[in-house]
PDB file of C-alpha atoms in Angstrom:
ATOM      1  CA  UNK A 300       2.046-301.179 135.611  1.00  0.00           C
ATOM      2  CA  UNK A 301       3.859-298.570 137.601  1.00  0.00           C
ATOM      3  CA  UNK A 302       5.558-299.234 140.998  1.00  0.00           C
ATOM      4  CA  UNK A 303       5.928-296.090 143.478  1.00  0.00           C
ATOM      5  CA  UNK A 304       8.015-296.191 146.452  1.00  0.00           C
ATOM      6  CA  UNK A 305       7.488-293.929 149.095  1.00  0.00           C
ATOM      7  CA  UNK A 306      10.152-292.519 151.462  1.00  0.00           C
ATOM      8  CA  UNK A 307       9.336-290.878 154.807  1.00  0.00           C
ATOM      9  CA  UNK A 308      10.935-287.325 155.052  1.00  0.00           C
ATOM     10  CA  UNK A 309       9.483-285.794 158.374  1.00  0.00           C
ATOM     11  CA  UNK A 310      11.841-282.951 158.291  1.00  0.00           C
ATOM     12  CA  UNK A 311      13.520-280.939 155.716  1.00  0.00           C
ATOM     13  CA  UNK A 312      16.005-277.915 155.647  1.00  0.00           C
ATOM     14  CA  UNK A 313      14.358-274.994 153.751  1.00  0.00           C
ATOM     15  CA  UNK A 314      13.792-271.387 153.671  1.00  0.00           C
ATOM     16  CA  UNK A 315      14.649-268.579 151.447  1.00  0.00           C
ATOM     17  CA  UNK A 316      17.453-266.390 150.181  1.00  0.00           C
ATOM     18  CA  UNK A 317      16.596-263.118 148.575  1.00  0.00           C
ATOM     19  CA  UNK A 318      18.797-260.795 146.537  1.00  0.00           C
ATOM     20  CA  UNK A 319      18.346-257.422 145.082  1.00  0.00           C
ATOM     21  CA  UNK A 320      17.399-257.368 141.454  1.00  0.00           C
ATOM     22  CA  UNK A 321      20.800-255.335 140.754  1.00  0.00           C
ATOM     23  CA  UNK A 322      22.692-258.467 141.778  1.00  0.00           C
ATOM     24  CA  UNK A 323      20.677-260.931 139.796  1.00  0.00           C
ATOM     25  CA  UNK A 324      23.031-261.462 136.689  1.00  0.00           C
ATOM     26  CA  UNK A 325      26.135-262.327 138.812  1.00  0.00           C
ATOM     27  CA  UNK A 326      24.361-264.320 141.138  1.00  0.00           C
ATOM     28  CA  UNK A 327      22.528-266.387 138.629  1.00  0.00           C
ATOM     29  CA  UNK A 328      25.693-267.030 136.762  1.00  0.00           C
ATOM     30  CA  UNK A 329      27.311-268.370 140.067  1.00  0.00           C
ATOM     31  CA  UNK A 330      24.128-270.419 140.820  1.00  0.00           C
ATOM     32  CA  UNK A 331      24.176-271.993 137.246  1.00  0.00           C
ATOM     33  CA  UNK A 332      27.540-273.400 138.325  1.00  0.00           C
ATOM     34  CA  UNK A 333      26.514-274.349 141.863  1.00  0.00           C
ATOM     35  CA  UNK A 334      23.465-276.228 140.927  1.00  0.00           C
ATOM     36  CA  UNK A 335      25.329-278.175 138.108  1.00  0.00           C
ATOM     37  CA  UNK A 336      27.117-280.181 140.805  1.00  0.00           C
ATOM     38  CA  UNK A 337      24.316-280.320 143.277  1.00  0.00           C
ATOM     39  CA  UNK A 338      23.480-283.557 144.850  1.00  0.00           C
ATOM     40  CA  UNK A 339      19.916-285.344 144.390  1.00  0.00           C
ATOM     41  CA  UNK A 340      19.097-284.038 148.060  1.00  0.00           C
ATOM     42  CA  UNK A 341      19.191-280.400 147.017  1.00  0.00           C
ATOM     43  CA  UNK A 342      16.293-278.745 145.297  1.00  0.00           C
ATOM     44  CA  UNK A 343      16.363-274.975 144.568  1.00  0.00           C
ATOM     45  CA  UNK A 344      13.262-273.046 143.151  1.00  0.00           C
ATOM     46  CA  UNK A 345      14.524-269.657 141.853  1.00  0.00           C
ATOM     47  CA  UNK A 346      12.814-266.761 140.446  1.00  0.00           C
ATOM     48  CA  UNK A 347      11.570-263.048 140.492  1.00  0.00           C
ATOM     49  CA  UNK A 348       8.717-261.637 142.562  1.00  0.00           C
ATOM     50  CA  UNK A 349       7.895-258.417 144.515  1.00  0.00           C
ATOM     51  CA  UNK A 350       9.275-257.658 147.894  1.00  0.00           C
ATOM     52  CA  UNK A 351       6.851-256.018 150.433  1.00  0.00           C
ATOM     53  CA  UNK A 352       7.754-252.549 149.173  1.00  0.00           C
ATOM     54  CA  UNK A 353       7.014-253.468 145.770  1.00  0.00           C
ATOM     55  CA  UNK A 354      10.452-253.686 144.235  1.00  0.00           C
ATOM     56  CA  UNK A 355      11.515-256.715 142.177  1.00  0.00           C
ATOM     57  CA  UNK A 356      13.796-259.155 143.831  1.00  0.00           C
ATOM     58  CA  UNK A 357      15.661-262.444 142.930  1.00  0.00           C
ATOM     59  CA  UNK A 358      14.597-265.271 145.542  1.00  0.00           C
ATOM     60  CA  UNK A 359      15.721-268.765 146.041  1.00  0.00           C
ATOM     61  CA  UNK A 360      13.761-271.254 147.897  1.00  0.00           C
ATOM     62  CA  UNK A 361      16.219-274.220 148.711  1.00  0.00           C
ATOM     63  CA  UNK A 362      15.077-277.536 150.074  1.00  0.00           C
ATOM     64  CA  UNK A 363      17.514-280.112 151.333  1.00  0.00           C
ATOM     65  CA  UNK A 364      16.026-283.530 151.841  1.00  0.00           C
ATOM     66  CA  UNK A 365      19.082-285.474 153.151  1.00  0.00           C
ATOM     67  CA  UNK A 366      20.790-285.554 156.490  1.00  0.00           C
ATOM     68  CA  UNK A 367      19.979-282.191 158.345  1.00  0.00           C
ATOM     69  CA  UNK A 368      23.607-281.697 159.294  1.00  0.00           C
ATOM     70  CA  UNK A 369      24.757-281.810 155.710  1.00  0.00           C
ATOM     71  CA  UNK A 370      22.695-278.672 154.488  1.00  0.00           C
ATOM     72  CA  UNK A 371      24.612-276.052 156.080  1.00  0.00           C
ATOM     73  CA  UNK A 372      27.410-275.965 153.478  1.00  0.00           C
ATOM     74  CA  UNK A 373      25.040-275.672 150.647  1.00  0.00           C
ATOM     75  CA  UNK A 374      23.204-272.790 152.332  1.00  0.00           C
ATOM     76  CA  UNK A 375      26.478-270.964 152.884  1.00  0.00           C
ATOM     77  CA  UNK A 376      27.149-271.419 149.052  1.00  0.00           C
ATOM     78  CA  UNK A 377      23.777-269.917 148.268  1.00  0.00           C
ATOM     79  CA  UNK A 378      24.526-266.921 150.535  1.00  0.00           C
ATOM     80  CA  UNK A 379      28.061-266.493 149.049  1.00  0.00           C
ATOM     81  CA  UNK A 380      26.693-265.866 145.385  1.00  0.00           C
ATOM     82  CA  UNK A 381      25.973-262.274 146.473  1.00  0.00           C
ATOM     83  CA  UNK A 382      25.067-260.087 149.335  1.00  0.00           C
ATOM     84  CA  UNK A 383      21.629-261.305 150.169  1.00  0.00           C
ATOM     85  CA  UNK A 384      18.960-259.041 151.661  1.00  0.00           C
ATOM     86  CA  UNK A 385      17.302-261.829 153.485  1.00  0.00           C
ATOM     87  CA  UNK A 386      18.617-265.296 154.292  1.00  0.00           C
ATOM     88  CA  UNK A 387      16.763-267.670 156.383  1.00  0.00           C
ATOM     89  CA  UNK A 388      17.279-271.430 156.006  1.00  0.00           C
ATOM     90  CA  UNK A 389      16.722-274.098 158.680  1.00  0.00           C
ATOM     91  CA  UNK A 390      14.744-277.278 159.626  1.00  0.00           C
ATOM     92  CA  UNK A 391      11.069-277.429 159.076  1.00  0.00           C
ATOM     93  CA  UNK A 392       8.342-279.816 158.586  1.00  0.00           C
ATOM     94  CA  UNK A 393       7.971-281.187 155.016  1.00  0.00           C
ATOM     95  CA  UNK A 394       4.595-279.497 154.766  1.00  0.00           C
ATOM     96  CA  UNK A 395       5.867-276.072 155.700  1.00  0.00           C
ATOM     97  CA  UNK A 396       7.116-274.809 152.189  1.00  0.00           C
ATOM     98  CA  UNK A 397       3.904-276.054 150.762  1.00  0.00           C
ATOM     99  CA  UNK A 398       1.913-273.916 153.061  1.00  0.00           C
ATOM    100  CA  UNK A 399       4.002-270.988 152.367  1.00  0.00           C
ATOM    101  CA  UNK A 400       3.700-271.470 148.587  1.00  0.00           C
ATOM    102  CA  UNK A 401      -0.074-271.410 149.251  1.00  0.00           C
ATOM    103  CA  UNK A 402       0.206-268.025 151.100  1.00  0.00           C
ATOM    104  CA  UNK A 403       2.244-266.547 148.291  1.00  0.00           C
ATOM    105  CA  UNK A 404      -0.403-267.315 145.576  1.00  0.00           C
ATOM    106  CA  UNK A 405      -3.431-267.143 147.557  1.00  0.00           C
ATOM    107  CA  UNK A 406      -6.866-268.131 146.055  1.00  0.00           C
ATOM    108  CA  UNK A 407      -8.548-264.769 146.995  1.00  0.00           C
ATOM    109  CA  UNK A 408     -10.206-264.363 143.564  1.00  0.00           C
ATOM    110  CA  UNK A 409      -7.121-263.173 141.874  1.00  0.00           C
ATOM    111  CA  UNK A 410      -6.993-263.652 138.059  1.00  0.00           C
ATOM    112  CA  UNK A 411      -4.219-265.611 136.553  1.00  0.00           C
ATOM    113  CA  UNK A 412      -2.370-266.305 133.159  1.00  0.00           C
ATOM    114  CA  UNK A 413       0.489-268.837 132.867  1.00  0.00           C
ATOM    115  CA  UNK A 414       3.101-269.688 130.243  1.00  0.00           C
ATOM    116  CA  UNK A 415       6.037-271.878 130.306  1.00  0.00           C
ATOM    117  CA  UNK A 416       9.417-272.463 128.729  1.00  0.00           C
ATOM    118  CA  UNK A 417      12.079-275.251 129.449  1.00  0.00           C
ATOM    119  CA  UNK A 418      15.656-273.899 129.846  1.00  0.00           C
ATOM    120  CA  UNK A 419      18.505-276.251 129.402  1.00  0.00           C
ATOM    121  CA  UNK A 420      20.892-273.998 131.162  1.00  0.00           C
ATOM    122  CA  UNK A 421      21.059-270.517 132.756  1.00  0.00           C
ATOM    123  CA  UNK A 422      23.108-268.908 129.806  1.00  0.00           C
ATOM    124  CA  UNK A 423      23.920-265.356 129.796  1.00  0.00           C
ATOM    125  CA  UNK A 424      21.413-264.658 127.227  1.00  0.00           C
ATOM    126  CA  UNK A 425      18.694-266.534 129.070  1.00  0.00           C
ATOM    127  CA  UNK A 426      19.463-264.754 132.260  1.00  0.00           C
ATOM    128  CA  UNK A 427      19.415-261.243 130.520  1.00  0.00           C
ATOM    129  CA  UNK A 428      15.915-262.210 129.209  1.00  0.00           C
ATOM    130  CA  UNK A 429      14.734-263.358 132.639  1.00  0.00           C
ATOM    131  CA  UNK A 430      16.034-260.151 134.178  1.00  0.00           C
ATOM    132  CA  UNK A 431      14.320-257.892 131.628  1.00  0.00           C
ATOM    133  CA  UNK A 432      11.030-259.865 131.968  1.00  0.00           C
ATOM    134  CA  UNK A 433      11.113-259.464 135.734  1.00  0.00           C
ATOM    135  CA  UNK A 434      11.622-255.601 135.530  1.00  0.00           C
ATOM    136  CA  UNK A 435       8.779-255.402 133.033  1.00  0.00           C
ATOM    137  CA  UNK A 436       6.181-257.282 135.270  1.00  0.00           C
ATOM    138  CA  UNK A 437       2.733-255.776 135.141  1.00  0.00           C
ATOM    139  CA  UNK A 438       1.732-256.344 138.645  1.00  0.00           C
ATOM    140  CA  UNK A 439       3.198-256.834 142.113  1.00  0.00           C
ATOM    141  CA  UNK A 440       1.672-260.415 142.131  1.00  0.00           C
ATOM    142  CA  UNK A 441       3.210-261.541 138.941  1.00  0.00           C
ATOM    143  CA  UNK A 442       6.336-263.729 139.096  1.00  0.00           C
ATOM    144  CA  UNK A 443       8.717-265.928 137.252  1.00  0.00           C
ATOM    145  CA  UNK A 444       9.467-269.368 139.030  1.00  0.00           C
ATOM    146  CA  UNK A 445      12.301-271.633 137.724  1.00  0.00           C
ATOM    147  CA  UNK A 446      11.756-275.301 138.928  1.00  0.00           C
ATOM    148  CA  UNK A 447      15.039-277.435 138.627  1.00  0.00           C
ATOM    149  CA  UNK A 448      14.691-280.686 136.937  1.00  0.00           C
ATOM    150  CA  UNK A 449      17.380-282.999 137.877  1.00  0.00           C
ATOM    151  CA  UNK A 450      18.532-285.892 139.962  1.00  0.00           C
ATOM    152  CA  UNK A 451      16.565-289.283 139.798  1.00  0.00           C
ATOM    153  CA  UNK A 452      13.860-287.754 137.494  1.00  0.00           C
ATOM    154  CA  UNK A 453      16.577-287.112 134.896  1.00  0.00           C
ATOM    155  CA  UNK A 454      17.808-290.551 135.033  1.00  0.00           C
ATOM    156  CA  UNK A 455      14.473-292.136 134.218  1.00  0.00           C
ATOM    157  CA  UNK A 456      14.516-293.783 130.783  1.00  0.00           C
ATOM    158  CA  UNK A 457      12.511-291.615 128.390  1.00  0.00           C
ATOM    159  CA  UNK A 458      10.490-294.341 127.342  1.00  0.00           C
ATOM    160  CA  UNK A 459       9.463-295.142 130.896  1.00  0.00           C
ATOM    161  CA  UNK A 460       6.658-292.638 131.186  1.00  0.00           C
ATOM    162  CA  UNK A 461       4.757-290.132 128.804  1.00  0.00           C
ATOM    163  CA  UNK A 462       7.009-287.231 130.052  1.00  0.00           C
ATOM    164  CA  UNK A 463       9.279-286.417 127.098  1.00  0.00           C
ATOM    165  CA  UNK A 464      12.091-284.478 128.382  1.00  0.00           C
ATOM    166  CA  UNK A 465      14.454-286.269 130.748  1.00  0.00           C
ATOM    167  CA  UNK A 466      17.523-284.140 130.471  1.00  0.00           C
ATOM    168  CA  UNK A 467      18.275-281.648 133.431  1.00  0.00           C
ATOM    169  CA  UNK A 468      16.667-278.322 132.792  1.00  0.00           C
ATOM    170  CA  UNK A 469      14.832-275.344 134.191  1.00  0.00           C
ATOM    171  CA  UNK A 470      11.102-275.188 133.855  1.00  0.00           C
ATOM    172  CA  UNK A 471      10.230-271.571 133.804  1.00  0.00           C
ATOM    173  CA  UNK A 472       6.712-270.775 134.917  1.00  0.00           C
ATOM    174  CA  UNK A 473       5.632-267.201 133.767  1.00  0.00           C
ATOM    175  CA  UNK A 474       2.861-266.226 136.053  1.00  0.00           C
ATOM    176  CA  UNK A 475       0.886-263.260 135.690  1.00  0.00           C
ATOM    177  CA  UNK A 476      -1.624-262.420 138.828  1.00  0.00           C
ATOM    178  CA  UNK A 477      -3.916-259.480 139.118  1.00  0.00           C
ATOM    179  CA  UNK A 478      -6.856-258.338 141.190  1.00  0.00           C
ATOM    180  CA  UNK A 479     -10.276-258.930 139.628  1.00  0.00           C
ATOM    181  CA  UNK A 480     -11.046-255.149 139.952  1.00  0.00           C
ATOM    182  CA  UNK A 481      -8.529-254.564 137.324  1.00  0.00           C
ATOM    183  CA  UNK A 482     -10.922-256.112 134.828  1.00  0.00           C
ATOM    184  CA  UNK A 483     -12.904-253.193 134.971  1.00  0.00           C
ATOM    185  CA  UNK A 484     -10.454-251.641 132.387  1.00  0.00           C
ATOM    186  CA  UNK A 485     -10.123-254.402 129.716  1.00  0.00           C
ATOM    187  CA  UNK A 486      -6.777-253.108 128.615  1.00  0.00           C
ATOM    188  CA  UNK A 487      -5.513-253.832 132.050  1.00  0.00           C
ATOM    189  CA  UNK A 488      -6.247-257.563 131.900  1.00  0.00           C
ATOM    190  CA  UNK A 489      -4.787-257.692 128.350  1.00  0.00           C
ATOM    191  CA  UNK A 490      -1.542-256.110 129.395  1.00  0.00           C
ATOM    192  CA  UNK A 491      -1.022-258.962 131.895  1.00  0.00           C
ATOM    193  CA  UNK A 492      -1.628-261.576 129.236  1.00  0.00           C
ATOM    194  CA  UNK A 493       0.651-259.788 126.812  1.00  0.00           C
ATOM    195  CA  UNK A 494       3.503-259.885 129.411  1.00  0.00           C
ATOM    196  CA  UNK A 495       3.389-263.491 129.707  1.00  0.00           C
ATOM    197  CA  UNK A 496       3.393-263.983 126.091  1.00  0.00           C
ATOM    198  CA  UNK A 497       6.214-261.595 125.330  1.00  0.00           C
ATOM    199  CA  UNK A 498       8.240-263.347 128.187  1.00  0.00           C
ATOM    200  CA  UNK A 499       7.741-266.873 126.671  1.00  0.00           C
ATOM    201  CA  UNK A 500       8.806-265.164 123.365  1.00  0.00           C
ATOM    202  CA  UNK A 501      12.010-263.682 124.801  1.00  0.00           C
ATOM    203  CA  UNK A 502      12.821-267.047 126.342  1.00  0.00           C
ATOM    204  CA  UNK A 503      11.970-269.092 123.228  1.00  0.00           C
ATOM    205  CA  UNK A 504      15.451-268.621 121.582  1.00  0.00           C
ATOM    206  CA  UNK A 505      17.090-270.189 124.630  1.00  0.00           C
ATOM    207  CA  UNK A 506      14.340-272.745 125.258  1.00  0.00           C
ATOM    208  CA  UNK A 507      14.044-276.609 124.518  1.00  0.00           C
ATOM    209  CA  UNK A 508      11.437-277.644 122.346  1.00  0.00           C
ATOM    210  CA  UNK A 509       7.910-278.392 124.073  1.00  0.00           C
ATOM    211  CA  UNK A 510       7.055-277.481 127.563  1.00  0.00           C
ATOM    212  CA  UNK A 511       5.648-278.625 130.876  1.00  0.00           C
ATOM    213  CA  UNK A 512       2.447-280.498 129.792  1.00  0.00           C
ATOM    214  CA  UNK A 513       0.311-279.378 132.607  1.00  0.00           C
ATOM    215  CA  UNK A 514       1.010-275.594 131.552  1.00  0.00           C
ATOM    216  CA  UNK A 515       0.232-276.081 127.902  1.00  0.00           C
ATOM    217  CA  UNK A 516      -2.946-275.250 125.940  1.00  0.00           C
ATOM    218  CA  UNK A 517      -4.409-276.655 122.914  1.00  0.00           C
ATOM    219  CA  UNK A 518      -3.407-273.514 120.929  1.00  0.00           C
ATOM    220  CA  UNK A 519       0.154-274.777 120.780  1.00  0.00           C
ATOM    221  CA  UNK A 520      -0.064-278.105 119.179  1.00  0.00           C
ATOM    222  CA  UNK A 521       3.596-278.307 118.136  1.00  0.00           C
ATOM    223  CA  UNK A 522       4.643-277.625 121.547  1.00  0.00           C
ATOM    224  CA  UNK A 523       2.315-280.104 122.944  1.00  0.00           C
ATOM    225  CA  UNK A 524       3.762-282.799 120.698  1.00  0.00           C
ATOM    226  CA  UNK A 525       7.343-281.774 121.531  1.00  0.00           C
ATOM    227  CA  UNK A 526       6.470-282.173 125.306  1.00  0.00           C
ATOM    228  CA  UNK A 527       5.799-286.005 124.946  1.00  0.00           C
ATOM    229  CA  UNK A 528       8.245-286.491 122.022  1.00  0.00           C
ATOM    230  CA  UNK A 529       8.299-290.236 120.983  1.00  0.00           C
ATOM    231  CA  UNK A 530       5.941-291.286 123.595  1.00  0.00           C
ATOM    232  CA  UNK A 531       2.972-289.481 122.147  1.00  0.00           C
ATOM    233  CA  UNK A 532       1.691-292.319 120.103  1.00  0.00           C
ATOM    234  CA  UNK A 533       1.612-294.799 123.058  1.00  0.00           C
ATOM    235  CA  UNK A 534       0.005-292.109 125.347  1.00  0.00           C
ATOM    236  CA  UNK A 535      -2.773-291.484 122.603  1.00  0.00           C
ATOM    237  CA  UNK A 536      -3.397-295.302 122.304  1.00  0.00           C
ATOM    238  CA  UNK A 537      -4.032-295.602 126.046  1.00  0.00           C
ATOM    239  CA  UNK A 538      -6.322-292.388 125.849  1.00  0.00           C
ATOM    240  CA  UNK A 539      -8.317-293.935 123.342  1.00  0.00           C
ATOM    241  CA  UNK A 540      -8.588-297.400 125.072  1.00  0.00           C
ATOM    242  CA  UNK A 541      -9.468-295.988 128.477  1.00  0.00           C
ATOM    243  CA  UNK A 542     -11.094-292.678 127.891  1.00  0.00           C
ATOM    244  CA  UNK A 543     -12.562-292.829 124.333  1.00  0.00           C
ATOM    245  CA  UNK A 544     -15.221-290.079 125.338  1.00  0.00           C
ATOM    246  CA  UNK A 545     -12.563-287.686 126.450  1.00  0.00           C
ATOM    247  CA  UNK A 546     -14.134-287.202 129.963  1.00  0.00           C
ATOM    248  CA  UNK A 547     -10.693-286.091 131.092  1.00  0.00           C
ATOM    249  CA  UNK A 548      -9.652-283.073 129.106  1.00  0.00           C
ATOM    250  CA  UNK A 549      -7.314-280.844 131.629  1.00  0.00           C
ATOM    251  CA  UNK A 550      -4.249-281.524 129.436  1.00  0.00           C
ATOM    252  CA  UNK A 551      -4.153-281.530 125.756  1.00  0.00           C
ATOM    253  CA  UNK A 552      -2.559-284.457 123.756  1.00  0.00           C
ATOM    254  CA  UNK A 553      -1.002-284.275 120.434  1.00  0.00           C
ATOM    255  CA  UNK A 554      -3.669-284.287 117.788  1.00  0.00           C
ATOM    256  CA  UNK A 555      -6.554-284.416 120.316  1.00  0.00           C
ATOM    257  CA  UNK A 556      -7.285-280.836 121.334  1.00  0.00           C
ATOM    258  CA  UNK A 557      -9.018-280.305 124.592  1.00  0.00           C
ATOM    259  CA  UNK A 558     -12.206-278.672 124.306  1.00  0.00           C
ATOM    260  CA  UNK A 559     -12.483-274.962 125.739  1.00  0.00           C
ATOM    261  CA  UNK A 560     -14.389-274.420 128.925  1.00  0.00           C
TER     262      UNK A 560
END
C-alpha cells in the first residue's frame, strides 16, 4: 500500500526570468552551480523557446514553495546569472503557473512530437548540445524543457516505487510543435520529428540510461527497461495480476509492448 501526505500550499513565489540566447552558455554554467545547493523549496524549470519576436531565448520558471519572504535571495541569484531581458517573480496562487503552462502549449489543434533524455548534470558538453538544438528548432512553437528532479523525490529508496532513477537529474523534454496546416507538406512534419530525434541523439552521450517513462514509446525497449531498472519485474507482476488483458496501455513496460493506436 502507498500512503500520501498532502500539504496545503495556497501561495507560491513564481514567475519567469528570460535571458538572450547569446548568454546561455555562461548562464547555464552558473545555474548548474546554483541549483546544486538549492533547498527542497526551490524548483526551477529551465529551457529554450521563442520570444514574441521569434528569436530563441533561455527561460527560467522558478517556483518557491517555502515562506514567501525567503524567496527573494534566490530570485536575485537567478537574475545575477547574467543580464536578463525579463525578470518577473512574485507571489501567486499555486494554480497560476499551471494556467500559464496551459496557455504556452495551447490545445488548439497543433501537432506534437516529444522525446526525452535525462541529464545527470549540466556539463559544458551537454550545455553546448542544448544550445545547438535550441538554435536548430524547426518551428516557433517548439521548445526544450529541463525539469529538475531533486529534493525529497531523490531521497526515496529506489525499491519504494516503480520509478527507476532516484538520483538528482534534469529530465529534458524535447518538444516539437507545429500547426496542422504544415502537414500539407509531408516533408514539413517530418522535419519537426527529425529535430526531436536529432536532439535526443545529440544529448545521448551526456544522458543517463532510460528516460522519463511517460514520454517513452514501445520502439525503445532498452530505454523502457532502464527507466524502471530493478523494479521492472515487480511492476510486470503487478500488471499481470491486475490488468492481464492490458486494458491500460498508455505507458509501455519492459517486454510488454503497448499496442499502437
